[in-house]
Amino acid sequence: MTKYIFARLLATLPTVLLLLFFVVVLIRLLPGDAVDVLLAESGGRAETADYEEIERSMGLDKSIPEEFFAYTIGLLRGDLGTSLWSRSPVLDTIASSIVVTLELTILSLVVGVLVGVGVGIISAARRGSILDYCLRSVSVSGLTIPNFALATMVIVFPTLWWSWSPPLTYTPLKDGLWPHIYQFITPGLILGFGLSASLMRLTRTSMLETLGQDYIRTARAKGLRWERVVLRHALRNSLIPVVSLLGLQIGALLSGAVLLEQIFGLPGMGRELVTALNTRDYPMIQGIAVVSGLMVIVVNLLVDISYVLIDPRVR
Amino acid sequence: MTGNYWSRKSRRGNSRRAFLTSATATGAGALSLALVGCGDDDDDDGASTTSGPSNGTSAAGAPTESPKKGGTLRFPVTAATPDVWDPHISATAAAMLWQVIGNQALHLSADGAQLLPELVEKWEQPGDGTQITLMIRKDVKWHNKPPSNGRAFTAEDLAFNINRIAGKLNPDQTARFQRRSTLPNLDKAEAIDATTVRVSLTAPSSSFLTGLADFRNNIVPKDFVESALDDFKDATKLVGTGAFTIDSYDPKGNQVFKAVPNWNAPRPYVDGVEFVGYGDRLSMLSAFAQGQTDMFEQLPTNMAERDSLKKLTSNFREEKWISNVWIHWRFNTAREPFTDPRVRRAIFLAIDHKAIGDSTLGPGYWDYSGPLTGYKEAIPSAEIAKLPGWNADTKEADRKTAVELMTQAGFPKGIPFKFLVSGTTSVPYQAAVRAVDDLKKVWPDSNPQVDALTDGVAFNQRNVSGDFDVISAQIGGFPDALLELEAHYGSKGSRNYGKYSNAQIDAAVINAGKELDAGKRKQILLDAQKILIDEMPIGRYLASAWTVFYGPHVKGAQGYGIVGVGTGNYDTRYNLQNIWLDK
């Protein structure tokens, strides 16, 4: 097992380096930089010498290879740089905002897994029934309605009908546990709904395949109850593709969180990222992209490890 | 009740040149989304709508009502963008905050026509106009925060600020001082005694004082800057002279301001102001409709958002007035074939500008604009409305002229080109789409297109580098007509992105700058505008309304917005002085 984990860890190293490379290089290929943003209000023009002086003072005068090298070394020391605008360490900003993002993504993950896997099992077990058709129709809507559209409807219609809406401003934990959790429920449900739809469909397909296996028939022939066959024998063997999808969906969840944090006023990494992009705050964009990328890598590593737990033959 | 700041009893204004006499001043985001088809379709929804600064207090509640003290005015903002809180370096976000906690040296009346005192009580620009004397108020104190600790505002402070705004104190980083162009020809400012500042100019400037009155030119304590106290990083440490001081600042949420106790001018009616941070415009709109905030602003006005609000609630009072945010076509006069004025004029003549205004901003929410927008020196919009290109009634004739001009220029079938725009939901985008349709009607084979960039920074870069054919955009005006003329049409103008160059306009800029007689100065500027109408380097066609929605309990607002976003809002902090909450 240790050898397996070590091998998986080694395999992530090139991914991390590639991630760093893309983050540092691609951001600098965007048109315009922080100096352009700074000068925008005065017409955006400056003498070349002035422009270069501002670039130097903001630390934007390094070449891309220099920047990549310096950033990688800094990262190894745990230094993600300093925001060009707030001039506070990027790590501090991420440390405070990642909590919000994690709260949202974990809640949506729980919703997505419980609903998606649960409904997938029911749908597979009741294959061809009206319930199956209804559940599949609902899951299609989860796949087709974009998060932002759902969020818009969830805000607009209750405002229109009842002069009420889900919380639209952020309540920190110090202002009360329930108000703090309450504000995550709506965005968590919206984000979880999209995830649950794809999980439901895959769970159903995987379950149907497993339920058609000989050993399931054998279990039934031995007189085991249908529920026990489904939950004990079929489900576990259907989980590997579902868990794989879950790992892949973490990236989608983080992307979805960017939009929903914006709409529901949640000060997570997504909102910091949007602000940083609009102001070309390179260190902040890099920091958030690296941390998000590492989160995806770590989750997928955990998924790989979980294969062994689910099916020891993988080892 | 009038919109006075230091005293509600009277206001005193001043011409640019004359020593102050006792002249009395005049009191003066994309949500069409899910709402289409929702709610009550009846537009007569009971919400009251009033217009402009001219309506005074009539719409804000009966003048006979006695203002009530107390309460906090809750104002929605799109959640905090980390910014530099140094008002002389920062973009507009800092000005928003300083409008609440700070003061300017001077400010402009609501119509932009008159200079009014603020921290500077009296001023004179005698003789050849190269020296300006500013006399400050003697009873102004900084907030009781380190390092100023409630000390008196001094002439040293003012001189320091003027030099700093112009970038004179940081010669190696002049470009960072974004408002330096508002203080033309500054040589130096120096305190000659405790209450007097002498400003020396390298050449006469008729726009220096008006530029000083730019709403973003807020005054900061000299000792605060020199002590490098936190380097403007922590908003709660900022020290101003205004009626409010910042109590708390949450970069992830709200900014809370409290009225300064024992302030040296009449205390505002409200105890505090709160900027409530929302993620986007939809959330702000929903919150206002639910009564979670007290007001909601639009600059420029937005018809879809306005209609959406009316679907959501009728429990508000609407005010609107024409701002000096102008919408335009900017031609790249350094790129063929836009070097030819006939091509520029032909394009302008072919487009139906009234239809664009009515369909994007809505009837009554815009006015025509000529080469200068809204200044007392500008050609009045009523006259502009009659001119070819603007006049909708002569559009068919204009289009025939357009074909002739384009043919004379060698393009009988029109020209293929792109409108560069930022965003795909903005008014300039919608305007460009309509313009393309208009141009195709006149020249069916010309193939004009819209090049929409979704990122504002990318747009700015293309704009500044001159990498465009024609830009469709909106922009706020300078506080002074001459500053505006120079910036957009002067050969070296800071906003002359289309690289327009005309010796007559450059001469007009110099001559108007020297001319301290208001009448003669106006004539120079009028003549320049006539040249620009013929030359058409920028096809300015309309000025947008500024719309504010107030909750029914908000009284005393003078018809001006609260937050100093853009321009045309020169009485922001005076509004805060007058608003009261009838809760």
Short mmCIF file of N, CA, C and O in Angstrom, two decimals, chain B residues 4 18 38 49 62 128 142 173 187 297 314 349 438 457 471 492 583:
data_model
loop_
_atom_site.label_atom_id
_atom_site.label_comp_id
_atom_site.label_asym_id
_atom_site.label_seq_id
_atom_site.Cartn_x
_atom_site.Cartn_y
_atom_site.Cartn_z
N ASN B 4 -26.25 72.20 1.27
CA ASN B 4 -25.03 72.80 1.75
C ASN B 4 -24.27 71.84 2.64
O ASN B 4 -24.83 70.99 3.30
N ALA B 18 -12.42 86.19 -10.04
CA ALA B 18 -12.72 87.24 -9.07
C ALA B 18 -12.51 86.76 -7.64
O ALA B 18 -12.71 85.60 -7.33
N CYS B 38 -42.23 38.39 -16.12
CA CYS B 38 -42.63 38.12 -14.75
C CYS B 38 -43.39 39.30 -14.16
O CYS B 38 -43.21 40.42 -14.55
N THR B 49 -41.40 58.91 -10.19
CA THR B 49 -40.20 59.23 -10.96
C THR B 49 -40.05 60.73 -11.06
O THR B 49 -40.99 61.43 -11.40
N ALA B 62 -41.88 66.26 1.38
CA ALA B 62 -42.35 67.63 1.49
C ALA B 62 -41.34 68.48 2.25
O ALA B 62 -40.84 68.06 3.28
N ASP B 128 -1.79 88.25 -14.52
CA ASP B 128 -1.68 87.44 -15.74
C ASP B 128 -2.15 85.99 -15.52
O ASP B 128 -2.09 85.17 -16.43
N TRP B 142 -8.57 67.62 11.42
CA TRP B 142 -8.48 66.23 10.96
C TRP B 142 -9.16 65.34 11.98
O TRP B 142 -9.30 65.70 13.15
N GLN B 173 8.01 58.76 -10.04
CA GLN B 173 6.81 57.95 -10.25
C GLN B 173 5.63 58.84 -10.64
O GLN B 173 4.49 58.59 -10.23
N ASP B 187 3.63 74.78 -11.29
CA ASP B 187 5.06 74.83 -11.00
C ASP B 187 5.26 74.36 -9.56
O ASP B 187 5.94 73.38 -9.30
N GLU B 297 -28.09 52.76 -7.31
CA GLU B 297 -27.68 53.72 -8.34
C GLU B 297 -27.40 53.06 -9.68
O GLU B 297 -26.94 51.92 -9.72
N SER B 314 -42.45 48.14 -6.39
CA SER B 314 -42.85 49.50 -6.77
C SER B 314 -42.59 50.44 -5.59
O SER B 314 -42.94 51.61 -5.64
N LEU B 349 -23.19 59.93 -40.01
CA LEU B 349 -24.47 60.32 -40.61
C LEU B 349 -25.38 59.12 -40.86
O LEU B 349 -26.60 59.23 -40.79
N ASP B 438 -27.51 49.53 -39.17
CA ASP B 438 -27.74 50.78 -39.90
C ASP B 438 -26.79 50.91 -41.09
O ASP B 438 -27.19 51.30 -42.19
N VAL B 457 -9.62 45.00 -19.23
CA VAL B 457 -8.19 45.32 -19.30
C VAL B 457 -7.68 45.12 -20.72
O VAL B 457 -6.91 45.93 -21.25
N ILE B 471 -13.96 52.60 -32.05
CA ILE B 471 -14.34 52.12 -30.72
C ILE B 471 -15.75 52.58 -30.40
O ILE B 471 -16.12 53.72 -30.70
N LYS B 492 -1.56 65.83 -27.92
CA LYS B 492 -0.90 65.05 -26.88
C LYS B 492 -1.85 64.71 -25.74
O LYS B 492 -1.43 64.46 -24.62
N LYS B 583 -37.77 56.61 9.27
CA LYS B 583 -38.12 55.24 9.64
C LYS B 583 -38.78 55.21 11.00
O LYS B 583 -38.35 55.92 11.89
#
